[in-house]
Amino acid sequence: MNSTILYSALGWLDLFGIAVFAISGALVAARNRQTLVTFGFFALVTGVGGGTVRDLLIGAPVFWVQDARVPILCLGIALLVWLTPVKFWRPAAVDWFDAIGLAAYSVFGAAKAMQLGIDPVPAAIMGIITASVGGVIRDLISGEPSIIIRPELYVTAGALAASVFVLLVQTGVQGFVAALIAFTAGFALRALAIVKGLSLPAYRGAEEKE
Amino acid sequence: MNSTILYSALGWLDLFGIAVFAISGALVAARNRQTLVTFGFFALVTGVGGGTVRDLLIGAPVFWVQDARVPILCLGIALLVWLTPVKFWRPAAVDWFDAIGLAAYSVFGAAKAMQLGIDPVPAAIMGIITASVGGVIRDLISGEPSIIIRPELYVTAGALAASVFVLLVQTGVQGFVAALIAFTAGFALRALAIVKGLSLPAYRGAEEKE
Amino acid sequence: MNSTILYSALGWLDLFGIAVFAISGALVAARNRQTLVTFGFFALVTGVGGGTVRDLLIGAPVFWVQDARVPILCLGIALLVWLTPVKFWRPAAVDWFDAIGLAAYSVFGAAKAMQLGIDPVPAAIMGIITASVGGVIRDLISGEPSIIIRPELYVTAGALAASVFVLLVQTGVQGFVAALIAFTAGFALRALAIVKGLSLPAYRGAEEKE
C-alpha cells in the first residue's frame, strides 16, 4: 500500500469531512438560538472531535493543533452559518453532505491509523471513531439524544466503510482503489437509510423468552 | 516492588475487568433495545474507557489500540449478549461480576501508574479512573444518571482498593501481596454495599445551620 | 517573548484557577447532597479538567499527574467544602472568584500552548479550553445545562482574555504585560456580565426571513 500517496489523496476528504461536520455543529447551535461564540464552539467540537480522539488514541500529534488552518476553517463556517438565514441550510441537503462526510471520514480515519502501524481491527475502529465521536460530543453537550442510540442507520454506515477499507487493504488491494470502494459502500448504505428509512433490527432478547 | 512480575500477575485481572465491563455496557444497550452496532459501541466504550483515559493521562500507549485482542474481546462479548435472551444475565450475577471487575481494575490501574513512576496520590486516582470512567461514559451516552452521582457505594470501593494498594506498596509490602489485600478490601466493601445496601453519608451542610 | 519568566509569573494564576474551579465543583456536589467521595470527584474533574484536555491536545505531560500537589489541593478543597455549611459559600462570592479563575486560566492556557510553539489561533483556543472544559464536564456529569449553552456571557470572556493575550504577544508586547492586559480585559467583561447581566445576541436567522 503506497500509503503516502493515499494519504495525500485522502487529504481533501479530511477537509471536506471537517467542513461538513462543522456545519452540522453550527446548525445545532442555530436551532438552539445560541450566540456566535457557541456557534464557534459547536462547529469546532463537531468538526474536529472525532479526529482529535483518533489522534490521541493512536498517539499522533493532534492534527488541528498543529495546523491552524483547520480551526480557522471551523470558526469561519460558524460565522458563515451565523450570518445566514437558517432555511438556507435545508435539512435534506445537510443530511446528504453529512453522509459524504461520514463515509469519507471513516475511510480517512482507518487509513491514518494503518499508516501508523495499528492492527486492522483497532484501525477500523479508529475510522468509526473519527466519523462519529464529533457528533456524539455535539449531541451530549446540546442535550439531544446521541446518534449512537438513535434507531437510524448511521454509525453502521461508517463501520461498513471503515471495515471494507481495512479488509481490502489487508487483501492487497491498492490503497486508493480500496478507499474509493469503501467510501462508495459506506455512502450507499447511508443513502439507503436516508431515502428508504433503512434501519438495523433492534434487540429482542427480552421478549423472545417471555 | 518487583513490578514486572506484579504486572504479569495482574494481567488476567485486566482482561477480566475488560470483559465484565463490556458485558455491563452491552446490557445497557440490551435494556434500551438497541442494534448490534450500538451493542458493540457500548461494550467497547464501557470495557476500555477507563483504561483509555488512564493511559492518556499517564502518557502510556493506549492498550487496546496496540493489542487487537482487546477490542475483539469486547465486540465478541457484544455479539454474545446480542444472541442471548436478556434474562440469562441476571442483574444480581452481573452486580457480583462487576464488583470483581471494579476491585481488580482499581488495583491494576494504580499498579500500572506506579510502574511508570507516577506519585502515589495520582497513581491511586489512576486506579479509580480505570475502574469508574468506562461506566461514567456509558451512563452519559445512554442518558442514565451517572454512577458518580448515584447514592450507592461504588466509586468508594474502587477508591479503597486503589488507596490500600498504593499505601501497602509505599510501606514496602511485596507487590502481589499488596494487590491481593487491596483487591479483597475493595471487593468486600462493594459486597457490603450490594448485600446490606451500605452507602456513604450525604452532605448535610445545607440544613445544619438553617 | 521571555516565556520562562512569563511561565513562572503565571504559576500562581494556575494554582488559583485550579482552586477556584475545584471549589465550584465541590459546591455542585454539595447542592446535589452528594457523598465525600463525589465531592472529591467533582472538585478534581472541575479543577483540572480543562488543563488536562489542553495538555493532551498540545502533547504536554498532564500537569497534575506529574505534580501530586495539584490533586492533593483539589481533594483538600473537597474536604474543606464538605466540612463547611453551604451558606458559607455565597453564590455571589463564588461567582467573583470564578471570574478571576476564568480570566487567569484563559491567559495561562494560551501562554503554555505558545511556549510549546503552537500557532496563535490554536493557542488561543487552548486558553478557552483550559478555562471552560472543566465546567463543561462538571455540568455534563451532574446533569445541569452546560455553561456552553447557557445564555450568560462566560466563555466569551475567556475567549477575549485568550485572544487579547495571543494578539499582544504576536505584536511584540512583553509577555507579562500582555498577560496583565489580557487578564484585565477578560475579567472586566465577565464582571460586566455578572453586574449588568450582559449577554451576547442570540441567533435570529430563523425569524429574519419568515
XYZ file of C-alpha atoms in Angstrom:
630
model
C 0.000 0.000 0.000
C 1.530 3.256 -1.132
C 0.300 4.998 1.947
C 1.910 8.386 1.330
C 0.090 8.841 -1.953
C -3.105 7.503 -0.392
C -2.745 9.926 2.477
C -2.388 12.892 0.116
C -5.260 11.657 -2.000
C -7.401 11.452 1.114
C -6.360 14.926 2.238
C -9.319 16.602 0.569
C -11.686 14.053 2.109
C -10.361 15.127 5.504
C -11.007 18.826 4.910
C -14.412 18.017 3.437
C -15.336 15.900 6.489
C -14.246 18.677 8.840
C -16.290 21.285 6.971
C -19.439 19.157 6.766
C -19.346 18.233 10.437
C -18.594 21.849 11.401
C -21.734 22.903 9.516
C -23.818 20.292 11.340
C -22.438 21.545 14.660
C -23.169 25.185 13.861
C -26.708 24.239 12.796
C -27.361 22.653 16.204
C -26.302 25.966 17.750
C -28.646 27.775 15.317
C -31.577 25.512 16.210
C -30.997 26.281 19.904
C -30.757 30.051 19.240
C -27.241 30.287 20.591
C -24.670 33.099 20.460
C -21.806 33.408 17.968
C -19.289 32.081 20.499
C -21.396 28.959 20.996
C -21.643 28.576 17.215
C -17.847 28.537 17.091
C -17.638 26.055 19.937
C -20.078 23.619 18.332
C -18.553 23.965 14.862
C -15.101 23.215 16.262
C -16.111 20.339 18.563
C -18.188 18.624 15.895
C -15.702 19.300 13.093
C -12.565 18.084 14.831
C -13.856 15.986 17.776
C -13.652 12.596 16.085
C -10.222 13.200 14.571
C -8.965 14.520 17.897
C -9.953 11.373 19.773
C -8.436 9.264 16.966
C -5.124 11.147 17.111
C -4.971 10.859 20.909
C -5.682 7.123 20.756
C -3.109 6.333 18.065
C -0.510 8.630 19.611
C -0.319 11.069 16.686
C 0.050 14.853 17.183
C -3.493 16.280 17.250
C -3.984 17.486 13.676
C -5.790 20.776 14.190
C -3.472 21.940 16.977
C -0.549 21.553 14.548
C -2.366 23.027 11.538
C -4.041 26.363 12.296
C -5.993 26.301 9.023
C -8.348 23.670 10.447
C -9.689 25.639 13.442
C -9.825 28.756 11.240
C -11.976 26.792 8.756
C -14.329 25.688 11.565
C -14.637 29.176 13.017
C -15.196 30.609 9.522
C -18.007 28.127 8.973
C -19.543 29.100 12.312
C -19.521 32.758 11.211
C -20.987 31.831 7.816
C -23.863 29.885 9.359
C -24.423 32.702 11.877
C -24.776 35.233 9.051
C -27.125 33.010 7.028
C -30.874 32.518 7.475
C -31.431 29.021 8.835
C -33.685 27.981 5.970
C -30.724 28.309 3.621
C -29.480 25.077 5.214
C -32.149 22.603 4.201
C -32.115 19.548 6.491
C -32.174 17.257 3.457
C -29.128 18.945 1.924
C -27.278 18.787 5.211
C -28.111 15.084 5.566
C -26.549 14.388 2.187
C -23.408 16.391 2.856
C -23.168 14.677 6.211
C -23.448 11.268 4.505
C -20.449 12.132 2.316
C -18.526 13.352 5.361
C -19.378 10.207 7.303
C -18.125 7.837 4.592
C -15.054 9.964 3.836
C -14.058 10.332 7.468
C -14.457 6.623 8.226
C -12.062 5.719 5.422
C -9.636 8.515 6.257
C -9.501 7.625 9.966
C -8.831 3.953 9.251
C -6.143 4.867 6.686
C -4.363 7.210 9.074
C -4.332 4.517 11.786
C -2.989 1.856 9.378
C -0.282 4.277 8.309
C 0.932 4.349 11.914
C 1.085 0.559 12.000
C -2.109 -0.011 14.013
C -3.618 -3.522 13.602
C -6.652 -3.949 11.301
C -9.417 -4.225 13.950
C -8.344 -1.201 16.018
C -7.678 0.671 12.738
C -11.254 0.085 11.568
C -12.493 1.250 14.973
C -10.398 4.421 14.552
C -12.288 5.068 11.315
C -15.637 4.720 13.086
C -14.454 6.953 15.940
C -13.221 9.621 13.514
C -16.613 9.692 11.822
C -18.912 9.521 14.843
C -17.334 10.949 18.016
C -17.688 14.588 16.938
C -21.430 14.069 16.581
C -21.634 12.204 19.892
C -19.978 15.103 21.763
C -22.183 17.634 19.909
C -25.318 15.746 20.981
C -24.129 15.248 24.570
C -23.408 18.944 25.132
C -26.548 20.183 23.388
C -28.638 17.698 25.404
C -30.005 15.828 22.381
C -30.204 12.008 22.191
C -26.875 10.732 20.884
C -26.625 9.488 17.279
C -25.325 6.305 18.883
C -28.669 5.457 20.483
C -30.951 6.777 17.730
C -32.506 3.975 15.654
C -31.372 5.391 12.321
C -28.643 3.568 10.482
C -25.707 5.938 10.845
C -22.734 4.548 12.734
C -23.281 1.279 10.862
C -22.577 3.016 7.553
C -19.323 4.354 8.977
C -18.474 0.880 10.300
C -19.077 -0.576 6.840
C -16.834 1.975 5.116
C -14.007 1.516 7.640
C -14.231 -2.297 7.625
C -14.358 -2.614 3.842
C -11.317 -0.353 3.526
C -9.286 -2.307 6.084
C -10.291 -5.668 4.580
C -9.415 -4.606 1.026
C -6.043 -3.187 2.046
C -5.306 -6.383 4.005
C -6.036 -8.481 0.926
C -3.587 -6.435 -1.122
C -5.885 -4.039 -2.964
C -4.152 -0.760 -3.822
C -4.870 1.966 -1.244
C -6.664 4.465 -3.454
C -8.901 1.809 -5.030
C -9.718 0.395 -1.597
C -10.596 3.882 -0.368
C -12.891 4.500 -3.321
C -14.753 1.194 -2.946
C -15.053 1.581 0.835
C -16.268 5.171 0.541
C -18.885 4.130 -2.017
C -20.119 1.232 0.139
C -20.480 3.382 3.253
C -22.118 6.241 1.375
C -24.554 3.875 -0.392
C -25.663 2.320 2.904
C -26.197 5.716 4.499
C -28.057 6.859 1.349
C -30.411 3.873 1.646
C -31.020 4.824 5.273
C -31.898 8.413 4.279
C -34.074 7.505 1.279
C -35.730 4.280 2.433
C -35.587 4.787 6.200
C -33.462 1.643 6.433
C -32.542 0.693 9.994
C -30.903 -2.191 11.812
C -33.058 -4.692 13.729
C -33.292 -3.863 17.444
C -32.510 -6.330 20.197
C -35.476 -8.551 21.049
C -33.869 -10.868 23.609
C -36.198 -9.531 26.286
C -39.406 -10.666 24.555
C -38.314 -13.882 22.902
C -38.419 -15.895 26.080
C -41.209 -14.140 27.942
C 8.415 -3.660 44.231
C 9.025 -6.309 41.581
C 6.730 -4.534 39.202
C 7.261 -6.733 36.140
C 6.083 -9.863 37.965
C 3.235 -7.911 39.534
C 2.251 -6.588 36.145
C 2.087 -10.084 34.634
C 0.221 -11.415 37.644
C -2.308 -8.632 37.209
C -2.662 -9.318 33.504
C -5.600 -11.662 33.947
C -7.295 -9.131 36.237
C -7.083 -6.656 33.381
C -8.768 -8.963 30.843
C -11.365 -9.926 33.432
C -12.133 -6.268 34.167
C -12.477 -5.519 30.448
C -14.848 -8.457 29.894
C -17.053 -7.673 32.895
C -17.383 -4.017 31.998
C -18.018 -4.891 28.346
C -20.911 -7.113 29.484
C -22.369 -4.294 31.584
C -22.138 -1.974 28.582
C -23.814 -4.445 26.234
C -26.579 -4.984 28.786
C -27.345 -1.252 28.825
C -27.723 -1.485 25.039
C -29.992 -4.529 25.509
C -32.147 -2.701 28.052
C -32.589 0.159 25.580
C -33.428 -2.238 22.709
C -30.503 -1.105 20.614
C -29.000 -2.534 17.416
C -25.949 -4.803 17.198
C -23.686 -1.895 16.227
C -24.743 0.002 19.343
C -24.120 -3.133 21.416
C -20.560 -3.137 20.096
C -20.127 0.564 20.775
C -21.311 0.290 24.386
C -19.321 -2.895 25.066
C -16.163 -1.240 23.768
C -16.637 2.143 25.471
C -17.511 0.602 28.834
C -14.864 -2.131 28.598
C -11.894 0.036 27.658
C -12.999 3.600 28.549
C -11.408 3.761 31.977
C -8.131 2.215 30.895
C -8.027 4.507 27.869
C -8.304 7.661 29.971
C -5.697 6.251 32.378
C -3.237 5.533 29.546
C -3.747 9.003 28.024
C -3.201 10.660 31.417
C -0.036 8.729 32.301
C 1.359 9.038 28.767
C 1.336 5.298 28.001
C 0.372 3.900 24.563
C -3.382 3.186 24.691
C -3.517 -0.531 25.486
C -6.333 -1.698 23.218
C -5.097 0.223 20.175
C -1.802 -1.664 20.486
C -3.366 -5.050 21.298
C -6.123 -6.016 18.865
C -7.277 -8.899 21.089
C -8.895 -6.425 23.473
C -11.362 -4.781 21.029
C -12.043 -8.219 19.510
C -12.939 -9.480 23.014
C -15.308 -6.531 23.545
C -17.002 -6.960 20.158
C -17.274 -10.717 20.751
C -18.993 -10.048 24.073
C -21.385 -7.633 22.366
C -22.304 -10.346 19.860
C -22.719 -12.914 22.672
C -25.063 -10.662 24.655
C -26.957 -9.818 21.448
C -27.556 -13.537 20.769
C -28.634 -14.270 24.342
C -32.046 -13.681 25.933
C -31.707 -10.816 28.405
C -32.908 -12.848 31.388
C -29.824 -15.048 31.046
C -27.934 -12.084 32.509
C -29.421 -11.849 35.994
C -28.873 -8.378 37.458
C -27.587 -9.932 40.682
C -24.988 -12.022 38.840
C -23.872 -9.022 36.828
C -23.540 -6.952 40.004
C -21.182 -9.517 41.510
C -19.049 -9.838 38.385
C -18.948 -6.074 38.211
C -17.792 -5.931 41.848
C -14.858 -8.206 40.991
C -14.070 -6.084 37.939
C -14.237 -2.879 39.960
C -11.784 -4.080 42.625
C -9.467 -5.720 40.066
C -9.376 -2.701 37.790
C -8.718 -0.245 40.634
C -5.665 -2.216 41.721
C -4.454 -2.789 38.162
C -4.776 0.887 37.203
C -2.857 2.060 40.258
C -0.151 -0.580 39.658
C 0.302 0.418 36.020
C 0.647 4.100 37.020
C 3.216 3.312 39.750
C 5.187 1.250 37.235
C 5.560 4.387 35.123
C 6.864 6.292 38.141
C 3.719 8.275 38.909
C 3.491 9.587 42.505
C 1.262 7.717 44.991
C -1.716 10.125 45.087
C -2.090 10.484 41.292
C -1.423 6.718 40.973
C -4.327 5.917 43.309
C -6.514 8.313 41.302
C -5.499 6.457 38.114
C -6.817 3.257 39.733
C -10.162 4.922 40.480
C -10.335 6.350 36.938
C -9.573 2.951 35.385
C -12.407 1.379 37.339
C -15.066 4.062 37.000
C -14.693 6.170 33.834
C -15.967 3.459 31.475
C -19.206 3.334 33.449
C -19.435 7.132 33.583
C -19.193 7.401 29.768
C -21.689 4.507 29.353
C -24.197 6.293 31.591
C -23.633 9.716 29.957
C -24.260 8.433 26.422
C -27.231 6.246 27.367
C -28.760 9.160 29.286
C -28.839 7.409 32.684
C -27.756 9.100 35.935
C -24.021 8.642 36.316
C -22.687 6.087 38.825
C -20.786 9.048 40.219
C -23.930 10.788 41.477
C -25.934 7.687 42.472
C -26.066 7.229 46.254
C -24.802 3.649 46.169
C -21.331 2.959 47.432
C -19.435 2.166 44.239
C -16.602 4.546 43.438
C -15.714 4.479 47.134
C -14.957 0.758 46.925
C -12.643 1.412 43.989
C -11.012 4.268 45.909
C -10.443 1.937 48.876
C -8.826 -0.760 46.701
C -6.557 1.719 44.903
C -5.548 3.556 48.099
C -4.821 0.396 50.086
C -2.653 -0.905 47.250
C -0.656 2.320 46.943
C -0.222 2.608 50.738
C 0.948 -1.000 51.118
C 3.423 -0.730 48.242
C 4.734 2.540 49.712
C 5.339 0.858 53.074
C 7.363 -1.886 51.401
C 4.817 -4.697 51.100
C 5.564 -7.012 48.166
C 3.532 -6.119 45.062
C 1.497 -9.266 44.679
C 0.564 -9.399 48.382
C -0.418 -5.724 48.299
C -2.579 -6.358 45.243
C -4.322 -9.290 46.918
C -5.071 -7.391 50.144
C -6.217 -4.281 48.247
C -8.421 -6.288 45.910
C -10.030 -8.085 48.881
C -10.665 -4.814 50.750
C -12.287 -3.145 47.730
C -14.355 -6.205 46.856
C -15.508 -6.637 50.466
C -16.686 -3.029 50.686
C -18.588 -3.298 47.409
C -20.053 -6.636 48.581
C -21.334 -4.970 51.766
C -22.919 -2.272 49.593
C -24.683 -4.893 47.453
C -25.813 -7.122 50.337
C -26.552 -4.578 53.063
C -27.306 -1.526 50.922
C -24.396 0.278 52.596
C -23.944 3.863 51.459
C -21.861 6.892 52.376
C -23.457 9.706 54.381
C -24.655 12.540 52.158
C -23.703 16.170 52.637
C -25.896 17.945 55.195
C -24.176 21.308 55.388
C -27.234 22.995 53.961
C -29.537 22.004 56.819
C -27.183 22.093 59.777
C -27.117 25.840 60.073
C -30.582 26.699 58.913
C 8.809 36.681 24.490
C 10.700 35.621 27.604
C 8.420 32.674 28.097
C 10.227 31.078 31.041
C 9.763 34.162 33.220
C 6.197 34.526 31.994
C 5.500 30.902 32.798
C 6.752 31.303 36.381
C 4.858 34.545 36.816
C 1.722 32.756 35.670
C 2.328 29.834 38.023
C 0.261 31.343 40.807
C -2.562 32.052 38.359
C -2.589 28.332 37.555
C -2.912 27.236 41.187
C -5.519 29.920 41.801
C -7.550 28.761 38.791
C -7.387 25.140 39.948
C -8.525 26.042 43.474
C -11.416 28.239 42.318
C -12.715 25.672 39.851
C -12.294 22.883 42.442
C -14.496 24.923 44.822
C -17.159 25.352 42.142
C -17.076 21.597 41.501
C -17.406 20.713 45.185
C -20.302 23.171 45.520
C -22.202 21.361 42.739
C -21.736 18.152 44.756
C -22.979 19.994 47.874
C -26.059 21.313 46.072
C -26.893 17.747 44.990
C -26.358 16.382 48.553
C -23.589 14.069 47.460
C -21.103 11.992 49.467
C -17.495 12.946 50.280
C -16.138 10.744 47.501
C -18.328 12.506 44.971
C -17.168 15.866 46.355
C -13.595 14.768 45.619
C -14.511 13.583 42.140
C -16.224 16.853 41.205
C -13.515 19.032 42.759
C -10.847 17.153 40.799
C -12.693 16.992 37.465
C -13.671 20.651 37.562
C -10.308 21.827 38.899
C -8.052 20.008 36.456
C -10.385 19.025 33.567
C -9.640 21.994 31.317
C -5.884 21.851 31.838
C -5.929 18.098 31.269
C -7.601 18.393 27.874
C -5.192 21.230 26.969
C -2.131 19.155 27.905
C -3.410 16.139 25.940
C -4.089 18.311 22.883
C -0.724 20.069 22.875
C 1.173 16.865 23.696
C 2.480 18.016 27.088
C 2.698 15.659 30.109
C -0.574 16.041 32.023
C 0.333 18.541 34.740
C -1.477 17.084 37.754
C -0.345 13.503 37.075
C 3.250 14.752 37.246
C 2.715 17.056 40.239
C 0.946 15.347 43.138
C 0.352 18.667 44.912
C -2.407 19.536 42.442
C -4.740 16.559 43.122
C -3.978 16.890 46.851
C -5.077 20.549 46.649
C -8.329 19.544 44.909
C -9.105 16.757 47.375
C -8.287 19.089 50.289
C -10.736 21.639 48.906
C -13.389 18.928 48.578
C -12.886 18.051 52.271
C -12.993 21.734 53.254
C -16.282 22.344 51.408
C -17.681 19.097 52.858
C -16.905 20.301 56.415
C -18.355 23.755 55.835
C -22.014 24.811 55.907
C -23.086 25.596 52.376
C -24.152 29.144 53.167
C -20.516 29.983 53.930
C -20.010 29.845 50.162
C -22.155 32.724 48.971
C -23.043 32.360 45.283
C -22.009 35.954 44.640
C -18.577 35.399 46.194
C -18.103 32.195 44.222
C -19.074 33.984 41.004
C -16.372 36.568 41.555
C -13.673 34.055 42.409
C -14.734 32.084 39.379
C -14.425 35.210 37.206
C -10.814 35.617 38.347
C -10.146 31.935 37.681
C -11.725 32.148 34.237
C -9.590 35.103 33.119
C -6.429 33.703 34.712
C -6.835 30.238 33.225
C -7.573 31.556 29.725
C -4.324 33.523 29.697
C -2.328 30.718 31.306
C -3.582 28.085 28.873
C -2.787 30.216 25.839
C 0.670 31.039 27.247
C 1.503 27.366 27.869
C 0.464 26.467 24.325
C 2.554 29.298 22.794
C 5.520 28.136 24.856
C 5.300 24.776 23.080
C 5.321 26.504 19.711
C 1.615 26.157 18.934
C 0.280 28.648 16.342
C -1.683 31.714 17.577
C -5.237 30.558 16.700
C -4.947 27.059 18.228
C -3.073 28.608 21.188
C -5.965 30.988 21.886
C -8.370 28.029 21.641
C -6.216 26.161 24.186
C -6.731 29.107 26.567
C -10.510 28.889 26.137
C -10.434 25.102 26.593
C -8.344 25.399 29.759
C -10.855 27.822 31.228
C -14.111 26.167 30.200
C -13.809 22.388 29.734
C -13.659 21.617 33.477
C -17.007 23.349 33.905
C -18.461 21.622 30.836
C -17.579 18.157 32.226
C -18.885 19.137 35.698
C -22.223 20.187 34.169
C -22.475 17.114 31.912
C -21.951 14.647 34.769
C -24.178 16.469 37.236
C -26.913 16.703 34.580
C -27.083 20.526 34.552
C -27.281 22.567 31.324
C -23.735 23.190 30.136
C -22.161 26.644 30.601
C -21.615 26.452 26.848
C -25.329 26.655 26.056
C -26.408 28.972 28.893
C -27.138 32.499 27.652
C -24.823 34.198 30.140
C -21.638 35.707 28.821
C -18.983 33.345 30.157
C -16.962 31.519 27.530
C -16.835 34.803 25.602
C -14.918 36.440 28.447
C -12.400 33.606 28.348
C -12.163 33.933 24.576
C -11.473 37.659 24.935
C -8.698 37.108 27.501
C -7.014 34.376 25.440
C -7.299 36.305 22.149
C -6.020 39.583 23.561
C -3.035 37.775 25.076
C -2.142 35.996 21.845
C -2.576 39.166 19.766
C -0.431 41.273 22.095
C 2.351 38.683 22.236
C 2.246 38.407 18.418
C 2.672 42.167 18.082
C 5.759 42.069 20.318
C 4.350 43.134 23.677
C 6.349 41.701 26.586
C 4.757 38.517 27.976
C 3.963 39.673 31.483
C 2.423 42.961 30.294
C 0.360 41.088 27.696
C -0.853 38.677 30.379
C -1.861 41.520 32.674
C -3.788 43.405 29.963
C -5.459 40.223 28.705
C -6.425 39.109 32.204
C -7.915 42.543 32.942
C -9.913 42.568 29.695
C -11.369 39.092 30.278
C -12.134 39.776 33.921
C -13.769 43.124 33.111
C -16.057 41.552 30.504
C -17.094 38.770 32.888
C -17.610 41.379 35.656
C -19.957 43.342 33.359
C -21.862 40.108 32.716
C -22.246 39.470 36.463
C -23.154 43.053 37.420
C -25.178 44.191 34.407
C -26.425 40.805 33.138
C -24.619 41.491 29.850
C -25.111 38.771 27.256
C -24.337 38.139 23.594
C -27.089 38.469 20.976
C -28.673 35.112 20.109
C -29.028 33.786 16.576
C -32.101 35.142 14.810
C -31.624 33.696 11.349
C -34.764 31.637 11.751
C -37.096 34.636 12.086
C -35.482 37.172 9.807
C -36.741 35.616 6.624
C -40.057 34.248 7.817
